Amino acid sequence: MSKHNIIFIGLDTHKEFHEVAYCEDQRGAEVVHDGRISSLKVSVTKLVRKFESKYPRATLHFVYEAGPCGYWIYRLITSLGHCCYVVAPSLIPKKAGERVKTDKRDAIKLAKLLKSEDLTAIYVPEPEDEAVRDLSRSREIAMKDLKDAKYQLKALLLRNNIRYPGTDNWSAKHMRWLAELILPHPTQQIVLQEFIHTIDERVRRLERLENELIHHVKLWRYYPVVKALQAMRGIRLTIAVGLIAELGDLNRFDHPRKLMSYLGLVPSEHSSGGKQRMGSITKCGNGRARRLLIEGAHTYRFSANLSKEMQQRQEGLPKQVIDIAWKAQVRLCRRYQRLIQRSKHRNTVVAAIAREMVAYIWAITKEVVLAPVNPKLRLSRVPA
């Protein structure tokens, strides 16, 4: 059995168990179903040791689908010295006539496709990068919860035909007005007070998460990139952190067009027989990063200008980064107005500006030098 060079092992992962199938690298070798194991780390380690003893001279290649269980299997297997690939479920080839789907068939299919090189591995972030991403996402969730509570309170007042006489909503004056408000029925008064308490709690929650995000980002290895990206118009701290936390190392893209395609900002195409048909953007890849870019692209509807806040964000940055940011602002502001004058829809214009922003973001990251990741520190974070 030691004559095999590579053993391809497919894992169909779930919360409670994993289905296992493997295939040898011989031509015509059949995929063997190895059974089901527990999802505990001890069981996965035991599985790896079993294949190591069965094929002592072979290289083990594991593969599983990305899902809600995270990347701990990848980190555990790589810490044991073997290759592991995580693939996106949407990129797994599927036959049109397949109507039966089971865990056993999925594991066998993964092993077979890995052997035939028909799978594309996704980028797996480092543990510390994933932790910052979780913190950035939790801050966004807190902001959404706060907006929902405010909408519910305003809906209650609208149903009772109560209007705030001022214009500065959710200011200290507005909150005092809400505290002194008396509704027609005592039960509605209870609802009003509960909404006010909920808003106060969620405001404090958002402030706590923002403070923690600011503190931990400064200790992050990608903080130089985050700081450099803030030189661009429309990219503040929260957007810069969200982009880098979602995208990770941008140096893995050797051309900005690949990054645009990864973010789903390129137009779809269906061309045949000499006819070229272009459609809307593909919207593939990371949706949150794409949405943050769209949010930043709206700021280019104004004329190019270097505000005081932007000057403060650019303090201490290299001249090359500042020059790229100013070049981006001049071009994108002019392009925004030109597309609007051509009667393009505003959403189409914003998507085009966001797509070009990606190229300047990619260029800025090339100017920032990061410290290399210590592999010993990375592997020590994986529990045995």
mmCIF file of C-alpha atoms in Angstrom:
data_model
loop_
_atom_site.group_PDB
_atom_site.id
_atom_site.type_symbol
_atom_site.label_atom_id
_atom_site.label_comp_id
_atom_site.label_asym_id
_atom_site.label_seq_id
_atom_site.Cartn_x
_atom_site.Cartn_y
_atom_site.Cartn_z
ATOM 1 C CA MET A 1 0.000 0.000 0.000
ATOM 2 C CA SER A 2 2.971 2.318 0.303
ATOM 3 C CA LYS A 3 3.256 2.648 -3.496
ATOM 4 C CA HIS A 4 0.539 5.314 -3.620
ATOM 5 C CA ASN A 5 1.702 8.914 -3.793
ATOM 6 C CA ILE A 6 -1.520 10.782 -2.961
ATOM 7 C CA ILE A 7 -4.690 9.757 -1.158
ATOM 8 C CA PHE A 8 -7.714 11.963 -1.803
ATOM 9 C CA ILE A 9 -10.102 12.126 1.149
ATOM 10 C CA GLY A 10 -13.521 13.764 0.971
ATOM 11 C CA LEU A 11 -15.316 14.916 4.117
ATOM 12 C CA ASP A 12 -19.021 15.758 4.158
ATOM 13 C CA THR A 13 -19.079 17.793 7.364
ATOM 14 C CA HIS A 14 -21.996 18.342 9.713
ATOM 15 C CA LYS A 15 -22.557 19.542 13.247
ATOM 16 C CA GLU A 16 -22.679 16.074 14.837
ATOM 17 C CA PHE A 17 -20.776 13.841 12.396
ATOM 18 C CA HIS A 18 -18.605 13.718 9.268
ATOM 19 C CA GLU A 19 -19.000 11.323 6.361
ATOM 20 C CA VAL A 20 -15.663 10.060 4.962
ATOM 21 C CA ALA A 21 -14.694 8.712 1.540
ATOM 22 C CA TYR A 22 -11.271 8.285 -0.043
ATOM 23 C CA CYS A 23 -9.683 7.433 -3.365
ATOM 24 C CA GLU A 24 -6.207 6.283 -4.334
ATOM 25 C CA ASP A 25 -4.231 8.000 -7.069
ATOM 26 C CA GLN A 26 -4.138 4.977 -9.380
ATOM 27 C CA ARG A 27 -5.856 5.286 -12.710
ATOM 28 C CA GLY A 28 -9.315 3.760 -12.565
ATOM 29 C CA ALA A 29 -9.292 3.456 -8.774
ATOM 30 C CA GLU A 30 -12.756 3.462 -7.236
ATOM 31 C CA VAL A 31 -13.789 5.800 -4.452
ATOM 32 C CA VAL A 32 -14.202 3.908 -1.173
ATOM 33 C CA HIS A 33 -16.744 4.928 1.453
ATOM 34 C CA ASP A 34 -14.958 4.842 4.812
ATOM 35 C CA GLY A 35 -17.955 5.387 7.046
ATOM 36 C CA ARG A 36 -19.014 8.047 9.515
ATOM 37 C CA ILE A 37 -17.043 9.624 12.359
ATOM 38 C CA SER A 38 -17.935 11.988 15.150
ATOM 39 C CA SER A 39 -17.387 15.720 14.658
ATOM 40 C CA LEU A 40 -15.128 15.912 17.741
ATOM 41 C CA LYS A 41 -11.539 17.016 17.196
ATOM 42 C CA VAL A 42 -10.322 13.765 18.734
ATOM 43 C CA SER A 43 -12.215 11.782 16.079
ATOM 44 C CA VAL A 44 -10.784 13.872 13.223
ATOM 45 C CA THR A 45 -7.259 13.431 14.624
ATOM 46 C CA LYS A 46 -7.850 9.690 14.926
ATOM 47 C CA LEU A 47 -8.999 9.581 11.287
ATOM 48 C CA VAL A 48 -5.824 11.313 10.135
ATOM 49 C CA ARG A 49 -3.652 8.914 12.156
ATOM 50 C CA LYS A 50 -5.492 5.940 10.627
ATOM 51 C CA PHE A 51 -4.715 7.073 7.082
ATOM 52 C CA GLU A 52 -1.121 7.827 8.092
ATOM 53 C CA SER A 53 -0.644 4.240 9.277
ATOM 54 C CA LYS A 54 -2.490 2.765 6.292
ATOM 55 C CA TYR A 55 -0.529 4.817 3.731
ATOM 56 C CA PRO A 56 2.776 5.681 5.470
ATOM 57 C CA ARG A 57 4.506 7.014 2.346
ATOM 58 C CA ALA A 58 1.574 8.777 0.742
ATOM 59 C CA THR A 59 0.532 12.416 0.900
ATOM 60 C CA LEU A 60 -2.937 12.929 2.324
ATOM 61 C CA HIS A 61 -5.179 15.525 0.659
ATOM 62 C CA PHE A 62 -8.416 16.350 2.497
ATOM 63 C CA VAL A 63 -11.326 18.386 1.149
ATOM 64 C CA TYR A 64 -14.654 19.593 2.548
ATOM 65 C CA GLU A 65 -17.284 22.214 1.798
ATOM 66 C CA ALA A 66 -17.324 25.608 3.452
ATOM 67 C CA GLY A 67 -20.226 25.978 5.846
ATOM 68 C CA PRO A 68 -21.383 27.224 9.244
ATOM 69 C CA CYS A 69 -18.943 24.941 11.093
ATOM 70 C CA GLY A 70 -16.032 27.211 10.190
ATOM 71 C CA TYR A 71 -12.420 26.413 9.409
ATOM 72 C CA TRP A 72 -11.344 24.465 12.487
ATOM 73 C CA ILE A 73 -11.079 21.219 10.469
ATOM 74 C CA TYR A 74 -8.742 22.901 7.989
ATOM 75 C CA ARG A 75 -6.566 24.298 10.760
ATOM 76 C CA LEU A 76 -6.483 21.002 12.620
ATOM 77 C CA ILE A 77 -5.490 18.947 9.560
ATOM 78 C CA THR A 78 -2.869 21.455 8.402
ATOM 79 C CA SER A 79 -1.412 21.546 11.919
ATOM 80 C CA LEU A 80 -0.914 17.774 11.608
ATOM 81 C CA GLY A 81 1.172 18.352 8.477
ATOM 82 C CA HIS A 82 -1.282 17.417 5.706
ATOM 83 C CA CYS A 83 -2.967 19.268 2.845
ATOM 84 C CA CYS A 84 -6.542 20.402 3.261
ATOM 85 C CA TYR A 85 -8.805 22.307 0.889
ATOM 86 C CA VAL A 86 -12.032 24.154 1.585
ATOM 87 C CA VAL A 87 -14.324 24.584 -1.408
ATOM 88 C CA ALA A 88 -17.404 26.738 -1.928
ATOM 89 C CA PRO A 89 -20.615 24.707 -2.391
ATOM 90 C CA SER A 90 -21.679 26.948 -5.284
ATOM 91 C CA LEU A 91 -18.487 26.092 -7.228
ATOM 92 C CA ILE A 92 -18.880 22.307 -6.999
ATOM 93 C CA PRO A 93 -19.820 20.849 -10.425
ATOM 94 C CA LYS A 94 -23.239 19.235 -10.513
ATOM 95 C CA LYS A 95 -24.831 17.116 -13.217
ATOM 96 C CA ALA A 96 -28.188 18.248 -14.496
ATOM 97 C CA GLY A 97 -29.764 14.825 -13.964
ATOM 98 C CA GLU A 98 -28.724 14.365 -10.340
ATOM 99 C CA ARG A 99 -31.829 14.061 -8.197
ATOM 100 C CA VAL A 100 -30.508 12.019 -5.263
ATOM 101 C CA LYS A 101 -28.363 13.694 -2.601
ATOM 102 C CA THR A 102 -27.036 11.901 0.494
ATOM 103 C CA ASP A 103 -24.119 12.436 2.844
ATOM 104 C CA LYS A 104 -22.390 9.331 1.507
ATOM 105 C CA ARG A 105 -22.721 10.494 -2.099
ATOM 106 C CA ASP A 106 -21.463 13.964 -1.211
ATOM 107 C CA ALA A 107 -18.305 12.581 0.415
ATOM 108 C CA ILE A 108 -17.644 10.280 -2.540
ATOM 109 C CA LYS A 109 -18.242 13.133 -4.959
ATOM 110 C CA LEU A 110 -15.782 15.418 -3.155
ATOM 111 C CA ALA A 111 -13.035 12.795 -3.206
ATOM 112 C CA LYS A 112 -13.633 12.070 -6.893
ATOM 113 C CA LEU A 113 -13.654 15.741 -7.905
ATOM 114 C CA LEU A 114 -10.510 16.452 -5.886
ATOM 115 C CA LYS A 115 -8.704 13.691 -7.726
ATOM 116 C CA SER A 116 -9.822 15.025 -11.119
ATOM 117 C CA GLU A 117 -8.807 18.609 -10.121
ATOM 118 C CA ASP A 118 -12.304 19.962 -10.715
ATOM 119 C CA LEU A 119 -12.521 21.809 -7.387
ATOM 120 C CA THR A 120 -11.372 25.352 -6.638
ATOM 121 C CA ALA A 121 -10.149 26.006 -3.096
ATOM 122 C CA ILE A 122 -11.241 29.176 -1.313
ATOM 123 C CA TYR A 123 -9.134 31.506 0.785
ATOM 124 C CA VAL A 124 -9.005 30.544 4.468
ATOM 125 C CA PRO A 125 -8.264 33.460 6.837
ATOM 126 C CA GLU A 126 -5.882 33.278 9.750
ATOM 127 C CA PRO A 127 -7.480 32.819 13.205
ATOM 128 C CA GLU A 128 -6.679 36.403 14.266
ATOM 129 C CA ASP A 129 -8.092 37.744 10.971
ATOM 130 C CA GLU A 130 -11.294 35.785 11.487
ATOM 131 C CA ALA A 131 -11.574 37.155 15.026
ATOM 132 C CA VAL A 132 -11.397 40.760 13.762
ATOM 133 C CA ARG A 133 -13.955 39.893 11.103
ATOM 134 C CA ASP A 134 -16.333 38.567 13.778
ATOM 135 C CA LEU A 135 -15.910 41.779 15.755
ATOM 136 C CA SER A 136 -16.553 43.911 12.661
ATOM 137 C CA ARG A 137 -19.660 41.900 11.793
ATOM 138 C CA SER A 138 -20.987 42.086 15.353
ATOM 139 C CA ARG A 139 -20.675 45.877 15.275
ATOM 140 C CA GLU A 140 -22.681 45.945 12.043
ATOM 141 C CA ILE A 141 -25.340 43.678 13.569
ATOM 142 C CA ALA A 142 -25.575 45.986 16.587
ATOM 143 C CA MET A 143 -26.065 48.980 14.302
ATOM 144 C CA LYS A 144 -28.837 47.156 12.412
ATOM 145 C CA ASP A 145 -30.572 46.197 15.675
ATOM 146 C CA LEU A 146 -30.458 49.832 16.806
ATOM 147 C CA LYS A 147 -32.035 51.012 13.549
ATOM 148 C CA ASP A 148 -34.766 48.381 13.855
ATOM 149 C CA ALA A 149 -35.631 49.555 17.380
ATOM 150 C CA LYS A 150 -35.835 53.163 16.202
ATOM 151 C CA TYR A 151 -38.099 52.212 13.304
ATOM 152 C CA GLN A 152 -40.427 50.332 15.651
ATOM 153 C CA LEU A 153 -40.680 53.307 18.013
ATOM 154 C CA LYS A 154 -41.395 55.722 15.159
ATOM 155 C CA ALA A 155 -44.058 53.328 13.842
ATOM 156 C CA LEU A 156 -45.747 53.350 17.255
ATOM 157 C CA LEU A 157 -45.860 57.147 17.262
ATOM 158 C CA LEU A 158 -47.109 57.238 13.675
ATOM 159 C CA ARG A 159 -50.014 54.936 14.494
ATOM 160 C CA ASN A 160 -51.025 57.355 17.261
ATOM 161 C CA ASN A 161 -50.547 60.467 15.065
ATOM 162 C CA ILE A 162 -47.803 61.862 17.311
ATOM 163 C CA ARG A 163 -45.117 63.923 15.597
ATOM 164 C CA TYR A 164 -41.904 65.363 16.946
ATOM 165 C CA PRO A 165 -41.910 69.161 16.452
ATOM 166 C CA GLY A 166 -38.134 69.388 16.067
ATOM 167 C CA THR A 167 -35.818 68.271 13.282
ATOM 168 C CA ASP A 168 -32.854 66.680 15.108
ATOM 169 C CA ASN A 169 -34.123 63.124 15.551
ATOM 170 C CA TRP A 170 -32.516 60.922 18.215
ATOM 171 C CA SER A 171 -30.615 63.815 19.755
ATOM 172 C CA ALA A 172 -30.599 64.485 23.507
ATOM 173 C CA LYS A 173 -33.495 66.916 23.054
ATOM 174 C CA HIS A 174 -35.466 64.315 21.134
ATOM 175 C CA MET A 175 -34.869 61.659 23.797
ATOM 176 C CA ARG A 176 -36.058 64.069 26.529
ATOM 177 C CA TRP A 177 -39.204 64.710 24.488
ATOM 178 C CA LEU A 178 -39.814 60.969 24.256
ATOM 179 C CA ALA A 179 -39.340 60.531 28.008
ATOM 180 C CA GLU A 180 -41.988 63.185 28.724
ATOM 181 C CA LEU A 181 -44.460 61.825 26.151
ATOM 182 C CA ILE A 182 -47.806 60.481 27.423
ATOM 183 C CA LEU A 183 -49.758 58.063 25.228
ATOM 184 C CA PRO A 184 -53.554 57.641 25.393
ATOM 185 C CA HIS A 185 -53.565 54.203 27.069
ATOM 186 C CA PRO A 186 -51.406 52.838 29.933
ATOM 187 C CA THR A 187 -50.502 49.703 27.951
ATOM 188 C CA GLN A 188 -49.146 51.825 25.112
ATOM 189 C CA GLN A 189 -47.144 53.802 27.656
ATOM 190 C CA ILE A 190 -45.481 50.560 28.751
ATOM 191 C CA VAL A 191 -44.621 49.764 25.134
ATOM 192 C CA LEU A 192 -43.160 53.256 24.676
ATOM 193 C CA GLN A 193 -40.950 52.933 27.755
ATOM 194 C CA GLU A 194 -39.736 49.505 26.670
ATOM 195 C CA PHE A 195 -38.784 50.887 23.252
ATOM 196 C CA ILE A 196 -36.867 53.750 24.891
ATOM 197 C CA HIS A 197 -34.994 51.334 27.179
ATOM 198 C CA THR A 198 -34.199 49.090 24.217
ATOM 199 C CA ILE A 199 -32.771 52.003 22.234
ATOM 200 C CA ASP A 200 -30.635 53.108 25.200
ATOM 201 C CA GLU A 201 -29.262 49.590 25.661
ATOM 202 C CA ARG A 202 -28.479 49.157 21.973
ATOM 203 C CA VAL A 203 -26.786 52.550 21.782
ATOM 204 C CA ARG A 204 -24.467 51.542 24.624
ATOM 205 C CA ARG A 205 -23.885 48.162 22.988
ATOM 206 C CA LEU A 206 -22.891 49.835 19.729
ATOM 207 C CA GLU A 207 -20.515 52.193 21.555
ATOM 208 C CA ARG A 208 -18.855 49.269 23.359
ATOM 209 C CA LEU A 209 -18.303 47.351 20.139
ATOM 210 C CA GLU A 210 -16.944 50.409 18.327
ATOM 211 C CA ASN A 211 -14.484 51.082 21.142
ATOM 212 C CA GLU A 212 -13.331 47.459 21.124
ATOM 213 C CA LEU A 213 -12.994 47.514 17.348
ATOM 214 C CA ILE A 214 -10.828 50.634 17.418
ATOM 215 C CA HIS A 215 -8.634 49.138 20.142
ATOM 216 C CA HIS A 216 -8.095 45.700 18.569
ATOM 217 C CA VAL A 217 -7.617 46.973 15.020
ATOM 218 C CA LYS A 218 -4.533 48.893 16.126
ATOM 219 C CA LEU A 219 -3.038 45.581 17.307
ATOM 220 C CA TRP A 220 -3.958 43.780 14.064
ATOM 221 C CA ARG A 221 -1.283 42.873 11.539
ATOM 222 C CA TYR A 222 -3.374 44.447 8.755
ATOM 223 C CA TYR A 223 -3.642 47.794 10.552
ATOM 224 C CA PRO A 224 -1.119 49.469 8.161
ATOM 225 C CA VAL A 225 -3.397 48.477 5.253
ATOM 226 C CA VAL A 226 -6.490 49.699 7.112
ATOM 227 C CA LYS A 227 -4.819 53.023 7.823
ATOM 228 C CA ALA A 228 -3.635 53.398 4.220
ATOM 229 C CA LEU A 229 -7.082 52.686 2.761
ATOM 230 C CA GLN A 230 -8.561 55.538 4.789
ATOM 231 C CA ALA A 231 -6.657 57.938 2.539
ATOM 232 C CA MET A 232 -9.337 57.292 -0.074
ATOM 233 C CA ARG A 233 -12.592 59.161 -0.166
ATOM 234 C CA GLY A 234 -15.574 57.178 1.115
ATOM 235 C CA ILE A 235 -13.463 54.744 3.156
ATOM 236 C CA ARG A 236 -13.415 55.414 6.863
ATOM 237 C CA LEU A 237 -12.224 53.140 9.651
ATOM 238 C CA THR A 238 -15.279 50.864 9.832
ATOM 239 C CA ILE A 239 -15.428 50.385 6.043
ATOM 240 C CA ALA A 240 -11.673 49.808 5.772
ATOM 241 C CA VAL A 241 -11.730 47.245 8.579
ATOM 242 C CA GLY A 242 -14.758 45.509 7.078
ATOM 243 C CA LEU A 243 -13.153 45.281 3.637
ATOM 244 C CA ILE A 244 -9.838 43.851 4.813
ATOM 245 C CA ALA A 245 -11.503 41.553 7.361
ATOM 246 C CA GLU A 246 -13.709 40.096 4.622
ATOM 247 C CA LEU A 247 -11.126 39.959 1.825
ATOM 248 C CA GLY A 248 -7.966 39.131 3.779
ATOM 249 C CA ASP A 249 -4.645 39.294 1.959
ATOM 250 C CA LEU A 250 -5.176 41.177 -1.312
ATOM 251 C CA ASN A 251 -1.693 40.267 -2.512
ATOM 252 C CA ARG A 252 -3.044 36.900 -3.614
ATOM 253 C CA PHE A 253 -4.665 38.707 -6.555
ATOM 254 C CA ASP A 254 -2.017 39.414 -9.194
ATOM 255 C CA HIS A 255 -4.332 41.792 -11.088
ATOM 256 C CA PRO A 256 -7.140 44.132 -9.935
ATOM 257 C CA ARG A 257 -9.551 42.630 -12.496
ATOM 258 C CA LYS A 258 -9.411 39.347 -10.598
ATOM 259 C CA LEU A 259 -10.343 41.170 -7.411
ATOM 260 C CA MET A 260 -13.244 42.867 -9.205
ATOM 261 C CA SER A 261 -14.462 39.504 -10.437
ATOM 262 C CA TYR A 262 -14.032 38.010 -6.953
ATOM 263 C CA LEU A 263 -16.289 40.722 -5.521
ATOM 264 C CA GLY A 264 -18.958 40.231 -8.179
ATOM 265 C CA LEU A 265 -18.672 43.782 -9.525
ATOM 266 C CA VAL A 266 -18.014 42.806 -13.144
ATOM 267 C CA PRO A 267 -20.939 42.624 -15.602
ATOM 268 C CA SER A 268 -22.358 39.251 -16.494
ATOM 269 C CA GLU A 269 -21.946 38.156 -20.095
ATOM 270 C CA HIS A 270 -23.739 35.785 -22.453
ATOM 271 C CA SER A 271 -22.037 36.006 -25.825
ATOM 272 C CA SER A 272 -22.385 33.569 -28.688
ATOM 273 C CA GLY A 273 -22.161 33.580 -32.462
ATOM 274 C CA GLY A 274 -20.399 36.912 -32.685
ATOM 275 C CA LYS A 275 -23.013 38.651 -30.532
ATOM 276 C CA GLN A 276 -21.957 40.126 -27.209
ATOM 277 C CA ARG A 277 -24.611 40.486 -24.518
ATOM 278 C CA MET A 278 -23.658 42.203 -21.271
ATOM 279 C CA GLY A 279 -25.938 42.050 -18.250
ATOM 280 C CA SER A 280 -25.990 43.250 -14.664
ATOM 281 C CA ILE A 281 -23.108 42.616 -12.258
ATOM 282 C CA THR A 282 -22.601 38.991 -11.257
ATOM 283 C CA LYS A 283 -22.944 39.637 -7.486
ATOM 284 C CA CYS A 284 -20.809 36.602 -6.712
ATOM 285 C CA GLY A 285 -18.278 36.430 -3.898
ATOM 286 C CA ASN A 286 -18.441 38.288 -0.621
ATOM 287 C CA GLY A 287 -21.652 40.290 -0.415
ATOM 288 C CA ARG A 288 -20.681 42.334 2.631
ATOM 289 C CA ALA A 289 -17.454 43.605 1.053
ATOM 290 C CA ARG A 290 -19.354 44.509 -2.110
ATOM 291 C CA ARG A 291 -21.974 46.392 -0.102
ATOM 292 C CA LEU A 292 -19.305 48.355 1.781
ATOM 293 C CA LEU A 293 -17.746 49.397 -1.527
ATOM 294 C CA ILE A 294 -21.147 50.490 -2.856
ATOM 295 C CA GLU A 295 -21.643 52.527 0.305
ATOM 296 C CA GLY A 296 -18.307 54.275 -0.172
ATOM 297 C CA ALA A 297 -18.912 54.859 -3.879
ATOM 298 C CA HIS A 298 -21.871 57.169 -3.149
ATOM 299 C CA THR A 299 -19.487 59.839 -1.800
ATOM 300 C CA TYR A 300 -18.009 60.446 -5.274
ATOM 301 C CA ARG A 301 -21.136 62.252 -6.459
ATOM 302 C CA PHE A 302 -19.584 65.466 -5.135
ATOM 303 C CA SER A 303 -16.664 67.361 -6.634
ATOM 304 C CA ALA A 304 -13.112 66.368 -5.761
ATOM 305 C CA ASN A 305 -12.098 67.971 -2.498
ATOM 306 C CA LEU A 306 -9.585 67.340 0.291
ATOM 307 C CA SER A 307 -11.515 67.907 3.500
ATOM 308 C CA LYS A 308 -10.014 68.480 6.931
ATOM 309 C CA GLU A 309 -11.080 65.033 8.086
ATOM 310 C CA MET A 310 -9.420 63.396 5.090
ATOM 311 C CA GLN A 311 -6.220 65.349 5.717
ATOM 312 C CA GLN A 312 -6.180 64.020 9.266
ATOM 313 C CA ARG A 313 -6.636 60.476 8.008
ATOM 314 C CA GLN A 314 -3.731 60.924 5.582
ATOM 315 C CA GLU A 315 -1.261 62.147 8.208
ATOM 316 C CA GLY A 316 1.782 59.897 8.437
ATOM 317 C CA LEU A 317 0.994 57.951 5.253
ATOM 318 C CA PRO A 318 3.531 57.492 2.436
ATOM 319 C CA LYS A 319 3.408 59.970 -0.422
ATOM 320 C CA GLN A 320 2.687 57.164 -2.908
ATOM 321 C CA VAL A 321 -0.494 56.229 -1.035
ATOM 322 C CA ILE A 322 -1.696 59.850 -0.857
ATOM 323 C CA ASP A 323 -1.023 60.352 -4.566
ATOM 324 C CA ILE A 324 -3.025 57.220 -5.456
ATOM 325 C CA ALA A 325 -5.920 58.367 -3.262
ATOM 326 C CA TRP A 326 -6.022 61.837 -4.845
ATOM 327 C CA LYS A 327 -5.752 60.378 -8.348
ATOM 328 C CA ALA A 328 -8.658 58.065 -7.531
ATOM 329 C CA GLN A 329 -10.792 60.918 -6.205
ATOM 330 C CA VAL A 330 -10.217 63.153 -9.242
ATOM 331 C CA ARG A 331 -10.947 60.371 -11.731
ATOM 332 C CA LEU A 332 -13.942 58.841 -9.960
ATOM 333 C CA CYS A 333 -15.670 62.168 -9.252
ATOM 334 C CA ARG A 334 -15.309 63.149 -12.887
ATOM 335 C CA ARG A 335 -16.450 59.738 -14.069
ATOM 336 C CA TYR A 336 -19.495 59.842 -11.794
ATOM 337 C CA GLN A 337 -20.667 63.144 -13.285
ATOM 338 C CA ARG A 338 -19.929 61.995 -16.828
ATOM 339 C CA LEU A 339 -22.023 58.837 -16.435
ATOM 340 C CA ILE A 340 -24.886 60.776 -14.853
ATOM 341 C CA GLN A 341 -24.863 63.203 -17.789
ATOM 342 C CA ARG A 342 -25.155 60.215 -20.128
ATOM 343 C CA SER A 343 -28.492 59.411 -18.390
ATOM 344 C CA LYS A 344 -27.178 56.266 -16.749
ATOM 345 C CA HIS A 345 -29.175 54.981 -13.812
ATOM 346 C CA ARG A 346 -27.736 56.061 -10.484
ATOM 347 C CA ASN A 347 -27.338 52.483 -9.257
ATOM 348 C CA THR A 348 -25.435 51.579 -12.408
ATOM 349 C CA VAL A 349 -23.151 54.566 -11.928
ATOM 350 C CA VAL A 350 -22.453 53.689 -8.282
ATOM 351 C CA ALA A 351 -21.631 50.078 -9.229
ATOM 352 C CA ALA A 352 -19.207 51.319 -11.891
ATOM 353 C CA ILE A 353 -17.515 53.637 -9.392
ATOM 354 C CA ALA A 354 -17.248 50.821 -6.834
ATOM 355 C CA ARG A 355 -15.652 48.594 -9.451
ATOM 356 C CA GLU A 356 -12.979 51.200 -10.185
ATOM 357 C CA MET A 357 -12.440 51.789 -6.463
ATOM 358 C CA VAL A 358 -11.289 48.176 -6.256
ATOM 359 C CA ALA A 359 -8.367 48.904 -8.593
ATOM 360 C CA TYR A 360 -7.149 51.802 -6.436
ATOM 361 C CA ILE A 361 -7.586 49.781 -3.256
ATOM 362 C CA TRP A 362 -5.498 47.017 -4.815
ATOM 363 C CA ALA A 363 -2.819 49.559 -5.798
ATOM 364 C CA ILE A 364 -2.682 51.015 -2.272
ATOM 365 C CA THR A 365 -2.238 47.600 -0.666
ATOM 366 C CA LYS A 366 0.761 47.000 -2.948
ATOM 367 C CA GLU A 367 2.452 50.020 -1.372
ATOM 368 C CA VAL A 368 2.043 48.732 2.203
ATOM 369 C CA VAL A 369 4.603 46.325 3.636
ATOM 370 C CA LEU A 370 3.312 43.861 6.240
ATOM 371 C CA ALA A 371 5.241 41.803 8.715
ATOM 372 C CA PRO A 372 5.226 38.077 7.827
ATOM 373 C CA VAL A 373 3.006 35.749 9.833
ATOM 374 C CA ASN A 374 4.861 33.533 12.277
ATOM 375 C CA PRO A 375 3.876 29.934 11.341
ATOM 376 C CA LYS A 376 4.662 28.650 14.844
ATOM 377 C CA LEU A 377 2.284 31.210 16.330
ATOM 378 C CA ARG A 378 -0.381 30.282 13.775
ATOM 379 C CA LEU A 379 -0.201 26.543 14.496
ATOM 380 C CA SER A 380 -0.047 26.998 18.246
ATOM 381 C CA ARG A 381 -3.513 28.541 18.167
ATOM 382 C CA VAL A 382 -5.050 25.262 16.953
ATOM 383 C CA PRO A 383 -6.125 23.121 19.927
ATOM 384 C CA ALA A 384 -4.853 19.568 19.940
#
